[in-house]
Amino acid sequence: MSRKVVIKLGGGLITDKGREKTVDADAVRSVAKFIAEITDIGYAVILVHGAGSYGHILAKKWSIASGSNSSIIENQRKAVSQIRKDMVELNTIVIDSLELHGLQCECLPPSDWAIGTGKEFSGDISIFENENGVIPITFGDVVDTNDSKEFGILSGDDIMLRLSTEIDGVSHAVFLIGDAPGIMDRPPNQDGAILLESWGPNDVVNSEHYEEIDVTGGIRLKMDRAREISRNVENVWIIDGREPSRLLELLTRGQTIGTRIMPS
Ligand code: IPE
C-alpha cells in the first residue's frame, strides 16, 4: 500500500477571499504541479479544499452557519443552493488543473455524503481510501444537519481531521495556507512576525489571520484540528501554499520551511 498524504488547500490560497467568486488561477496551477510531483514519487493523495470567496461571503450574508432563521429562510435556501453550486464550480477549476497534469480525480461534494457540522459530522469516510490512484477530492460546504437547523457549514478543516485519522496508511497531513509561511507568533501582516518552526498546544500565539470574513474559524480552527490529527499522524504541517515546492521538499526530505504541529 502506498503512503497516503491528506492535503488541504485553504480557501485563502486558491481564491481572493475578499472578492466574490474570484479564483487565484496561478495558485491553483502551481499547487497542482506539485501535487502531480508527489504522486510521481509514490504518494496516494487525498485532497480537501476550502471555500474562500466561493463560500464565505454569501454564507456570512445569509447567516448560513447558524442554520435556518424563519424570517429569512427563503433567501437562506436560495443561498444554500447557490453556495453548493459555486463550490462545485471552484472544485471543477481545481480538478481541471490537476487533470492537465494527467491526474485522475473523483469529486465528492459533502452535500452528497456528509450530514452535520463540526468534527462529529456523519458520513462514510471509506469512500476516500484512494487505493486505485484516483484522487478523491472534497471541500468545505453547506451540508444538511437533519435537525431544526436544517443546514450548516462543514469546514474542510473538520473533514481533514476525520480523513487524516480514520483512513489507514496516512503518513502526512498538510494544510497549505495562503497568507503566511506557517503559524506565526503574531498576525502575519504585523511587522516582525516570526514563523514558528514547530507548534504544540502549550505554545501561545496571537495568530488571527483573516477572521473578519471567515464563517468557519480561520487559522485557529486549522491549528486545533492539526493538533488533534498529530495524535494519530506523524507528520502534520501548516505550510505556505504560495511556495508549493515546500510540499515536495517535506515529502522527500522530511523537513521544509513551515510549522510542524506537535502532539499534546
Ligand atoms: C468553508 O470551508 C465552507 C463554506 C463557507 C461554504 P472551509 O472552512 O474549509 O474554507 P476556507 O479554507 O476557510 O476558505
PDB file of C-alpha atoms and ligand atoms in Angstrom:
ATOM      1  CA  MET A   1       0.000   0.000   0.000  1.00  0.00           C
ATOM      2  CA  SER A   2       1.443   3.412  -0.892  1.00  0.00           C
ATOM      3  CA  ARG A   3       1.833   6.061   1.753  1.00  0.00           C
ATOM      4  CA  LYS A   4      -1.018   8.492   1.876  1.00  0.00           C
ATOM      5  CA  VAL A   5      -0.964  12.230   2.242  1.00  0.00           C
ATOM      6  CA  VAL A   6      -4.047  14.278   3.047  1.00  0.00           C
ATOM      7  CA  ILE A   7      -3.761  17.859   1.826  1.00  0.00           C
ATOM      8  CA  LYS A   8      -5.979  20.874   2.437  1.00  0.00           C
ATOM      9  CA  LEU A   9      -5.786  23.788   0.040  1.00  0.00           C
ATOM     10  CA  GLY A  10      -7.005  26.720   2.099  1.00  0.00           C
ATOM     11  CA  GLY A  11      -9.680  28.914   0.570  1.00  0.00           C
ATOM     12  CA  GLY A  12      -7.403  31.902   1.170  1.00  0.00           C
ATOM     13  CA  LEU A  13      -4.779  30.245  -1.030  1.00  0.00           C
ATOM     14  CA  ILE A  14      -6.893  29.316  -4.044  1.00  0.00           C
ATOM     15  CA  THR A  15      -9.211  32.350  -4.058  1.00  0.00           C
ATOM     16  CA  ASP A  16      -9.083  36.046  -3.351  1.00  0.00           C
ATOM     17  CA  LYS A  17     -11.039  35.925  -0.101  1.00  0.00           C
ATOM     18  CA  GLY A  18     -12.341  39.485  -0.328  1.00  0.00           C
ATOM     19  CA  ARG A  19     -13.752  39.403  -3.881  1.00  0.00           C
ATOM     20  CA  GLU A  20     -16.780  37.249  -4.532  1.00  0.00           C
ATOM     21  CA  LYS A  21     -16.040  34.154  -6.613  1.00  0.00           C
ATOM     22  CA  THR A  22     -12.522  35.150  -7.613  1.00  0.00           C
ATOM     23  CA  VAL A  23     -10.178  32.227  -8.121  1.00  0.00           C
ATOM     24  CA  ASP A  24      -6.401  32.600  -7.857  1.00  0.00           C
ATOM     25  CA  ALA A  25      -5.624  30.666 -11.021  1.00  0.00           C
ATOM     26  CA  ASP A  26      -1.851  30.929 -10.584  1.00  0.00           C
ATOM     27  CA  ALA A  27      -2.008  29.485  -7.091  1.00  0.00           C
ATOM     28  CA  VAL A  28      -4.197  26.600  -8.257  1.00  0.00           C
ATOM     29  CA  ARG A  29      -1.902  25.907 -11.226  1.00  0.00           C
ATOM     30  CA  SER A  30       1.310  25.871  -9.227  1.00  0.00           C
ATOM     31  CA  VAL A  31      -0.086  23.745  -6.436  1.00  0.00           C
ATOM     32  CA  ALA A  32      -1.457  21.253  -8.998  1.00  0.00           C
ATOM     33  CA  LYS A  33       2.023  20.851 -10.475  1.00  0.00           C
ATOM     34  CA  PHE A  34       3.463  19.821  -7.114  1.00  0.00           C
ATOM     35  CA  ILE A  35       0.573  17.507  -6.308  1.00  0.00           C
ATOM     36  CA  ALA A  36       1.417  15.742  -9.574  1.00  0.00           C
ATOM     37  CA  GLU A  37       5.055  15.521  -8.482  1.00  0.00           C
ATOM     38  CA  ILE A  38       4.215  13.922  -5.168  1.00  0.00           C
ATOM     39  CA  THR A  39       2.041  11.312  -6.844  1.00  0.00           C
ATOM     40  CA  ASP A  40       5.022  10.622  -9.149  1.00  0.00           C
ATOM     41  CA  ILE A  41       7.158   9.762  -6.123  1.00  0.00           C
ATOM     42  CA  GLY A  42       4.571   7.266  -4.923  1.00  0.00           C
ATOM     43  CA  TYR A  43       2.227   9.072  -2.570  1.00  0.00           C
ATOM     44  CA  ALA A  44      -1.528   8.497  -2.765  1.00  0.00           C
ATOM     45  CA  VAL A  45      -3.108  11.926  -2.403  1.00  0.00           C
ATOM     46  CA  ILE A  46      -6.430  12.734  -0.740  1.00  0.00           C
ATOM     47  CA  LEU A  47      -7.459  16.328  -1.316  1.00  0.00           C
ATOM     48  CA  VAL A  48      -9.659  18.788   0.553  1.00  0.00           C
ATOM     49  CA  HIS A  49     -10.080  22.434  -0.345  1.00  0.00           C
ATOM     50  CA  GLY A  50     -11.625  25.453   1.281  1.00  0.00           C
ATOM     51  CA  ALA A  51     -14.207  27.879   0.012  1.00  0.00           C
ATOM     52  CA  GLY A  52     -12.637  31.310   0.220  1.00  0.00           C
ATOM     53  CA  SER A  53     -14.723  33.811  -1.698  1.00  0.00           C
ATOM     54  CA  TYR A  54     -16.818  30.989  -3.262  1.00  0.00           C
ATOM     55  CA  GLY A  55     -18.451  30.315   0.114  1.00  0.00           C
ATOM     56  CA  HIS A  56     -17.749  32.668   2.979  1.00  0.00           C
ATOM     57  CA  ILE A  57     -19.211  35.864   1.528  1.00  0.00           C
ATOM     58  CA  LEU A  58     -22.690  34.509   0.746  1.00  0.00           C
ATOM     59  CA  ALA A  59     -22.650  32.297   3.849  1.00  0.00           C
ATOM     60  CA  LYS A  60     -21.980  35.330   6.000  1.00  0.00           C
ATOM     61  CA  LYS A  61     -24.592  37.489   4.244  1.00  0.00           C
ATOM     62  CA  TRP A  62     -27.373  34.952   4.985  1.00  0.00           C
ATOM     63  CA  SER A  63     -26.052  33.571   8.312  1.00  0.00           C
ATOM     64  CA  ILE A  64     -25.873  30.059   6.899  1.00  0.00           C
ATOM     65  CA  ALA A  65     -23.548  28.824   9.654  1.00  0.00           C
ATOM     66  CA  SER A  66     -26.220  29.474  12.318  1.00  0.00           C
ATOM     67  CA  GLY A  67     -28.823  27.394  10.497  1.00  0.00           C
ATOM     68  CA  SER A  68     -32.358  28.254   9.454  1.00  0.00           C
ATOM     69  CA  ASN A  69     -33.927  31.508  10.540  1.00  0.00           C
ATOM     70  CA  SER A  70     -37.636  31.697   9.742  1.00  0.00           C
ATOM     71  CA  SER A  71     -37.587  35.415   8.923  1.00  0.00           C
ATOM     72  CA  ILE A  72     -35.113  34.960   6.036  1.00  0.00           C
ATOM     73  CA  ILE A  73     -35.496  31.270   5.272  1.00  0.00           C
ATOM     74  CA  GLU A  74     -36.430  31.679   1.609  1.00  0.00           C
ATOM     75  CA  ASN A  75     -33.306  33.720   0.932  1.00  0.00           C
ATOM     76  CA  GLN A  76     -31.242  31.309   3.011  1.00  0.00           C
ATOM     77  CA  ARG A  77     -32.421  28.345   0.956  1.00  0.00           C
ATOM     78  CA  LYS A  78     -31.532  30.172  -2.235  1.00  0.00           C
ATOM     79  CA  ALA A  79     -28.108  30.977  -0.780  1.00  0.00           C
ATOM     80  CA  VAL A  80     -27.588  27.332   0.246  1.00  0.00           C
ATOM     81  CA  SER A  81     -28.129  26.069  -3.263  1.00  0.00           C
ATOM     82  CA  GLN A  82     -26.071  28.913  -4.748  1.00  0.00           C
ATOM     83  CA  ILE A  83     -23.111  28.184  -2.423  1.00  0.00           C
ATOM     84  CA  ARG A  84     -23.267  24.486  -3.259  1.00  0.00           C
ATOM     85  CA  LYS A  85     -23.222  25.329  -6.959  1.00  0.00           C
ATOM     86  CA  ASP A  86     -20.364  27.796  -6.504  1.00  0.00           C
ATOM     87  CA  MET A  87     -18.333  25.237  -4.554  1.00  0.00           C
ATOM     88  CA  VAL A  88     -18.726  22.653  -7.314  1.00  0.00           C
ATOM     89  CA  GLU A  89     -17.584  25.338  -9.760  1.00  0.00           C
ATOM     90  CA  LEU A  90     -14.452  26.016  -7.683  1.00  0.00           C
ATOM     91  CA  ASN A  91     -13.867  22.290  -7.337  1.00  0.00           C
ATOM     92  CA  THR A  92     -14.094  21.892 -11.111  1.00  0.00           C
ATOM     93  CA  ILE A  93     -11.384  24.530 -11.560  1.00  0.00           C
ATOM     94  CA  VAL A  94      -9.116  22.641  -9.139  1.00  0.00           C
ATOM     95  CA  ILE A  95      -9.824  19.306 -10.834  1.00  0.00           C
ATOM     96  CA  ASP A  96      -9.220  20.749 -14.321  1.00  0.00           C
ATOM     97  CA  SER A  97      -5.794  21.926 -13.183  1.00  0.00           C
ATOM     98  CA  LEU A  98      -4.922  18.518 -11.757  1.00  0.00           C
ATOM     99  CA  GLU A  99      -6.133  16.758 -14.898  1.00  0.00           C
ATOM    100  CA  LEU A 100      -3.809  18.889 -17.011  1.00  0.00           C
ATOM    101  CA  HIS A 101      -1.017  17.015 -15.222  1.00  0.00           C
ATOM    102  CA  GLY A 102      -2.564  13.683 -16.122  1.00  0.00           C
ATOM    103  CA  LEU A 103      -4.083  13.083 -12.683  1.00  0.00           C
ATOM    104  CA  GLN A 104      -7.464  11.439 -12.314  1.00  0.00           C
ATOM    105  CA  CYS A 105      -9.804  12.849  -9.679  1.00  0.00           C
ATOM    106  CA  GLU A 106     -13.141  11.962  -8.195  1.00  0.00           C
ATOM    107  CA  CYS A 107     -15.283  14.846  -6.940  1.00  0.00           C
ATOM    108  CA  LEU A 108     -17.091  14.021  -3.684  1.00  0.00           C
ATOM    109  CA  PRO A 109     -19.189  17.043  -2.566  1.00  0.00           C
ATOM    110  CA  PRO A 110     -20.017  16.889   1.175  1.00  0.00           C
ATOM    111  CA  SER A 111     -23.653  17.738   0.498  1.00  0.00           C
ATOM    112  CA  ASP A 112     -23.840  14.259  -1.147  1.00  0.00           C
ATOM    113  CA  TRP A 113     -22.202  12.187   1.612  1.00  0.00           C
ATOM    114  CA  ALA A 114     -21.988  14.144   4.912  1.00  0.00           C
ATOM    115  CA  ILE A 115     -24.610  15.162   7.454  1.00  0.00           C
ATOM    116  CA  GLY A 116     -23.973  17.624  10.254  1.00  0.00           C
ATOM    117  CA  THR A 117     -21.261  20.128  11.040  1.00  0.00           C
ATOM    118  CA  GLY A 118     -18.138  20.162  13.201  1.00  0.00           C
ATOM    119  CA  LYS A 119     -15.763  17.281  13.698  1.00  0.00           C
ATOM    120  CA  GLU A 120     -18.539  14.846  14.659  1.00  0.00           C
ATOM    121  CA  PHE A 121     -20.295  15.029  11.294  1.00  0.00           C
ATOM    122  CA  SER A 122     -21.524  11.710   9.953  1.00  0.00           C
ATOM    123  CA  GLY A 123     -20.715  10.201   6.583  1.00  0.00           C
ATOM    124  CA  ASP A 124     -18.878   7.296   5.020  1.00  0.00           C
ATOM    125  CA  ILE A 125     -15.172   8.206   5.190  1.00  0.00           C
ATOM    126  CA  SER A 126     -14.152   4.982   3.422  1.00  0.00           C
ATOM    127  CA  ILE A 127     -15.021   6.488   0.025  1.00  0.00           C
ATOM    128  CA  PHE A 128     -11.757   8.455   0.391  1.00  0.00           C
ATOM    129  CA  GLU A 129      -9.426   5.453   0.729  1.00  0.00           C
ATOM    130  CA  ASN A 130      -7.681   6.077  -2.624  1.00  0.00           C
ATOM    131  CA  GLU A 131      -6.496   2.542  -3.297  1.00  0.00           C
ATOM    132  CA  ASN A 132      -6.705   2.959  -7.083  1.00  0.00           C
ATOM    133  CA  GLY A 133      -4.700   6.106  -7.814  1.00  0.00           C
ATOM    134  CA  VAL A 134      -7.778   8.268  -8.410  1.00  0.00           C
ATOM    135  CA  ILE A 135      -7.543  11.338  -6.167  1.00  0.00           C
ATOM    136  CA  PRO A 136     -10.676  11.743  -4.045  1.00  0.00           C
ATOM    137  CA  ILE A 137     -11.373  15.437  -3.679  1.00  0.00           C
ATOM    138  CA  THR A 138     -13.825  17.232  -1.426  1.00  0.00           C
ATOM    139  CA  PHE A 139     -14.272  20.658   0.152  1.00  0.00           C
ATOM    140  CA  GLY A 140     -15.861  22.759   2.870  1.00  0.00           C
ATOM    141  CA  ASP A 141     -19.562  23.048   2.018  1.00  0.00           C
ATOM    142  CA  VAL A 142     -23.107  23.674   3.181  1.00  0.00           C
ATOM    143  CA  VAL A 143     -24.471  20.387   4.495  1.00  0.00           C
ATOM    144  CA  ASP A 144     -27.836  19.218   5.789  1.00  0.00           C
ATOM    145  CA  THR A 145     -27.990  18.846   9.563  1.00  0.00           C
ATOM    146  CA  ASN A 146     -31.059  16.612   9.981  1.00  0.00           C
ATOM    147  CA  ASP A 147     -32.309  18.760  12.867  1.00  0.00           C
ATOM    148  CA  SER A 148     -34.212  22.012  13.296  1.00  0.00           C
ATOM    149  CA  LYS A 149     -31.243  23.981  11.955  1.00  0.00           C
ATOM    150  CA  GLU A 150     -31.803  22.319   8.579  1.00  0.00           C
ATOM    151  CA  PHE A 151     -28.346  23.250   7.245  1.00  0.00           C
ATOM    152  CA  GLY A 152     -24.943  24.446   8.385  1.00  0.00           C
ATOM    153  CA  ILE A 153     -21.347  24.838   7.247  1.00  0.00           C
ATOM    154  CA  LEU A 154     -18.994  21.891   7.351  1.00  0.00           C
ATOM    155  CA  SER A 155     -15.415  23.184   7.222  1.00  0.00           C
ATOM    156  CA  GLY A 156     -12.739  21.446   5.199  1.00  0.00           C
ATOM    157  CA  ASP A 157     -10.644  21.548   8.396  1.00  0.00           C
ATOM    158  CA  ASP A 158     -13.105  19.211  10.135  1.00  0.00           C
ATOM    159  CA  ILE A 159     -13.057  16.959   7.087  1.00  0.00           C
ATOM    160  CA  MET A 160      -9.226  16.987   7.260  1.00  0.00           C
ATOM    161  CA  LEU A 161      -9.357  15.717  10.830  1.00  0.00           C
ATOM    162  CA  ARG A 162     -11.662  12.830  10.030  1.00  0.00           C
ATOM    163  CA  LEU A 163      -9.918  11.764   6.813  1.00  0.00           C
ATOM    164  CA  SER A 164      -6.414  12.002   8.291  1.00  0.00           C
ATOM    165  CA  THR A 165      -7.253   9.989  11.392  1.00  0.00           C
ATOM    166  CA  GLU A 166      -9.717   7.427  10.023  1.00  0.00           C
ATOM    167  CA  ILE A 167      -8.067   6.372   6.766  1.00  0.00           C
ATOM    168  CA  ASP A 168      -5.359   3.714   7.077  1.00  0.00           C
ATOM    169  CA  GLY A 169      -1.822   4.496   5.991  1.00  0.00           C
ATOM    170  CA  VAL A 170      -1.826   8.307   6.265  1.00  0.00           C
ATOM    171  CA  SER A 171       1.754   9.417   6.920  1.00  0.00           C
ATOM    172  CA  HIS A 172       1.286  13.155   6.331  1.00  0.00           C
ATOM    173  CA  ALA A 173      -1.469  15.729   6.793  1.00  0.00           C
ATOM    174  CA  VAL A 174      -0.590  19.109   5.325  1.00  0.00           C
ATOM    175  CA  PHE A 175      -2.502  22.381   5.428  1.00  0.00           C
ATOM    176  CA  LEU A 176      -1.482  24.792   2.673  1.00  0.00           C
ATOM    177  CA  ILE A 177      -2.372  28.339   3.603  1.00  0.00           C
ATOM    178  CA  GLY A 178      -2.231  31.492   1.512  1.00  0.00           C
ATOM    179  CA  ASP A 179      -1.188  34.327   3.777  1.00  0.00           C
ATOM    180  CA  ALA A 180       1.836  33.172   5.758  1.00  0.00           C
ATOM    181  CA  PRO A 181       4.743  30.708   5.771  1.00  0.00           C
ATOM    182  CA  GLY A 182       3.107  28.770   8.617  1.00  0.00           C
ATOM    183  CA  ILE A 183       1.958  29.641  12.123  1.00  0.00           C
ATOM    184  CA  MET A 184       3.377  32.999  13.112  1.00  0.00           C
ATOM    185  CA  ASP A 185       3.877  34.351  16.613  1.00  0.00           C
ATOM    186  CA  ARG A 186       1.512  37.234  15.760  1.00  0.00           C
ATOM    187  CA  PRO A 187      -0.742  38.133  12.784  1.00  0.00           C
ATOM    188  CA  PRO A 188       1.341  37.684   9.628  1.00  0.00           C
ATOM    189  CA  ASN A 189       0.754  41.232   8.394  1.00  0.00           C
ATOM    190  CA  GLN A 190       2.272  42.704  11.559  1.00  0.00           C
ATOM    191  CA  ASP A 191       5.863  43.895  11.475  1.00  0.00           C
ATOM    192  CA  GLY A 192       8.318  41.464  12.959  1.00  0.00           C
ATOM    193  CA  ALA A 193       6.023  38.419  12.789  1.00  0.00           C
ATOM    194  CA  ILE A 194       8.175  35.302  13.223  1.00  0.00           C
ATOM    195  CA  LEU A 195       7.489  31.834  11.846  1.00  0.00           C
ATOM    196  CA  LEU A 196       7.197  29.098  14.462  1.00  0.00           C
ATOM    197  CA  GLU A 197       9.065  26.037  13.185  1.00  0.00           C
ATOM    198  CA  SER A 198       7.013  23.876  15.480  1.00  0.00           C
ATOM    199  CA  TRP A 199       3.857  24.455  17.452  1.00  0.00           C
ATOM    200  CA  GLY A 200       2.395  22.479  20.317  1.00  0.00           C
ATOM    201  CA  PRO A 201      -0.759  23.199  22.273  1.00  0.00           C
ATOM    202  CA  ASN A 202       1.165  24.848  25.086  1.00  0.00           C
ATOM    203  CA  ASP A 203       2.779  27.429  22.794  1.00  0.00           C
ATOM    204  CA  VAL A 204       0.796  30.647  22.956  1.00  0.00           C
ATOM    205  CA  VAL A 205       0.363  32.619  19.729  1.00  0.00           C
ATOM    206  CA  ASN A 206      -1.717  35.580  18.714  1.00  0.00           C
ATOM    207  CA  SER A 207      -2.250  34.389  15.204  1.00  0.00           C
ATOM    208  CA  GLU A 208      -5.553  35.726  13.897  1.00  0.00           C
ATOM    209  CA  HIS A 209      -5.268  35.830  10.106  1.00  0.00           C
ATOM    210  CA  TYR A 210      -8.379  36.850   8.131  1.00  0.00           C
ATOM    211  CA  GLU A 211     -11.066  36.222  10.709  1.00  0.00           C
ATOM    212  CA  GLU A 212     -13.345  39.076   9.680  1.00  0.00           C
ATOM    213  CA  ILE A 213     -14.674  37.350   6.543  1.00  0.00           C
ATOM    214  CA  ASP A 214     -14.374  33.791   7.750  1.00  0.00           C
ATOM    215  CA  VAL A 215     -17.510  31.891   8.798  1.00  0.00           C
ATOM    216  CA  THR A 216     -15.663  28.775   9.944  1.00  0.00           C
ATOM    217  CA  GLY A 217     -12.847  29.892  12.238  1.00  0.00           C
ATOM    218  CA  GLY A 218      -9.728  30.828  10.273  1.00  0.00           C
ATOM    219  CA  ILE A 219      -6.267  29.759  11.382  1.00  0.00           C
ATOM    220  CA  ARG A 220      -7.484  28.831  14.889  1.00  0.00           C
ATOM    221  CA  LEU A 221      -9.671  26.007  13.591  1.00  0.00           C
ATOM    222  CA  LYS A 222      -6.794  24.730  11.452  1.00  0.00           C
ATOM    223  CA  MET A 223      -4.458  24.780  14.463  1.00  0.00           C
ATOM    224  CA  ASP A 224      -6.968  22.916  16.635  1.00  0.00           C
ATOM    225  CA  ARG A 225      -7.668  20.282  14.016  1.00  0.00           C
ATOM    226  CA  ALA A 226      -3.981  19.928  13.122  1.00  0.00           C
ATOM    227  CA  ARG A 227      -3.188  19.320  16.804  1.00  0.00           C
ATOM    228  CA  GLU A 228      -5.841  16.609  17.001  1.00  0.00           C
ATOM    229  CA  ILE A 229      -4.541  14.969  13.825  1.00  0.00           C
ATOM    230  CA  SER A 230      -0.989  14.957  15.235  1.00  0.00           C
ATOM    231  CA  ARG A 231      -2.047  12.476  17.922  1.00  0.00           C
ATOM    232  CA  ASN A 232      -2.503   9.866  15.171  1.00  0.00           C
ATOM    233  CA  VAL A 233      -0.428  11.044  12.223  1.00  0.00           C
ATOM    234  CA  GLU A 234       3.308  11.505  12.469  1.00  0.00           C
ATOM    235  CA  ASN A 235       3.825  14.409  10.103  1.00  0.00           C
ATOM    236  CA  VAL A 236       1.357  17.253  10.413  1.00  0.00           C
ATOM    237  CA  TRP A 237       2.355  20.586   8.943  1.00  0.00           C
ATOM    238  CA  ILE A 238       0.960  24.014   8.144  1.00  0.00           C
ATOM    239  CA  ILE A 239       2.933  25.463   5.236  1.00  0.00           C
ATOM    240  CA  ASP A 240       2.840  28.233   2.652  1.00  0.00           C
ATOM    241  CA  GLY A 241       0.827  27.150  -0.379  1.00  0.00           C
ATOM    242  CA  ARG A 242       2.281  30.049  -2.362  1.00  0.00           C
ATOM    243  CA  GLU A 243       5.544  28.079  -2.264  1.00  0.00           C
ATOM    244  CA  PRO A 244       4.246  24.615  -3.145  1.00  0.00           C
ATOM    245  CA  SER A 245       7.739  23.203  -3.766  1.00  0.00           C
ATOM    246  CA  ARG A 246       7.883  23.026   0.043  1.00  0.00           C
ATOM    247  CA  LEU A 247       5.277  20.283  -0.093  1.00  0.00           C
ATOM    248  CA  LEU A 248       7.560  18.191  -2.264  1.00  0.00           C
ATOM    249  CA  GLU A 249      10.544  19.027  -0.084  1.00  0.00           C
ATOM    250  CA  LEU A 250       8.632  17.947   3.007  1.00  0.00           C
ATOM    251  CA  LEU A 251       7.731  14.601   1.480  1.00  0.00           C
ATOM    252  CA  THR A 252      11.181  13.903   0.071  1.00  0.00           C
ATOM    253  CA  ARG A 253      13.394  15.259   2.868  1.00  0.00           C
ATOM    254  CA  GLY A 254      11.119  15.162   5.897  1.00  0.00           C
ATOM    255  CA  GLN A 255      11.618  18.882   6.548  1.00  0.00           C
ATOM    256  CA  THR A 256      10.744  22.211   5.000  1.00  0.00           C
ATOM    257  CA  ILE A 257      10.031  25.841   5.824  1.00  0.00           C
ATOM    258  CA  GLY A 258       6.731  25.846   7.700  1.00  0.00           C
ATOM    259  CA  THR A 259       5.284  24.831  11.039  1.00  0.00           C
ATOM    260  CA  ARG A 260       5.351  21.253  12.236  1.00  0.00           C
ATOM    261  CA  ILE A 261       2.494  20.512  14.612  1.00  0.00           C
ATOM    262  CA  MET A 262       3.500  18.613  17.733  1.00  0.00           C
ATOM    263  CA  PRO A 263       1.024  16.382  19.576  1.00  0.00           C
ATOM    264  CA  SER A 264      -0.230  17.332  23.005  1.00  0.00           C
TER     265      SER A 264
HETATM  266  C1  IPE B   1     -15.932  26.739   4.355  1.00  0.00           C
HETATM  267  O1  IPE B   1     -14.983  25.738   4.289  1.00  0.00           O
HETATM  268  C2  IPE B   1     -17.140  26.327   3.548  1.00  0.00           C
HETATM  269  C3  IPE B   1     -18.067  27.406   3.196  1.00  0.00           C
HETATM  270  C4  IPE B   1     -18.018  28.632   3.620  1.00  0.00           C
HETATM  271  C5  IPE B   1     -19.124  27.044   2.269  1.00  0.00           C
HETATM  272  P1  IPE B   1     -13.503  25.945   4.860  1.00  0.00           P
HETATM  273  O2  IPE B   1     -13.572  26.371   6.287  1.00  0.00           O
HETATM  274  O3  IPE B   1     -12.776  24.668   4.602  1.00  0.00           O
HETATM  275  O4  IPE B   1     -12.966  27.088   3.914  1.00  0.00           O
HETATM  276  P2  IPE B   1     -11.723  28.075   3.980  1.00  0.00           P
HETATM  277  O5  IPE B   1     -10.481  27.261   3.794  1.00  0.00           O
HETATM  278  O6  IPE B   1     -11.762  28.750   5.335  1.00  0.00           O
HETATM  279  O7  IPE B   1     -11.974  29.019   2.854  1.00  0.00           O
END
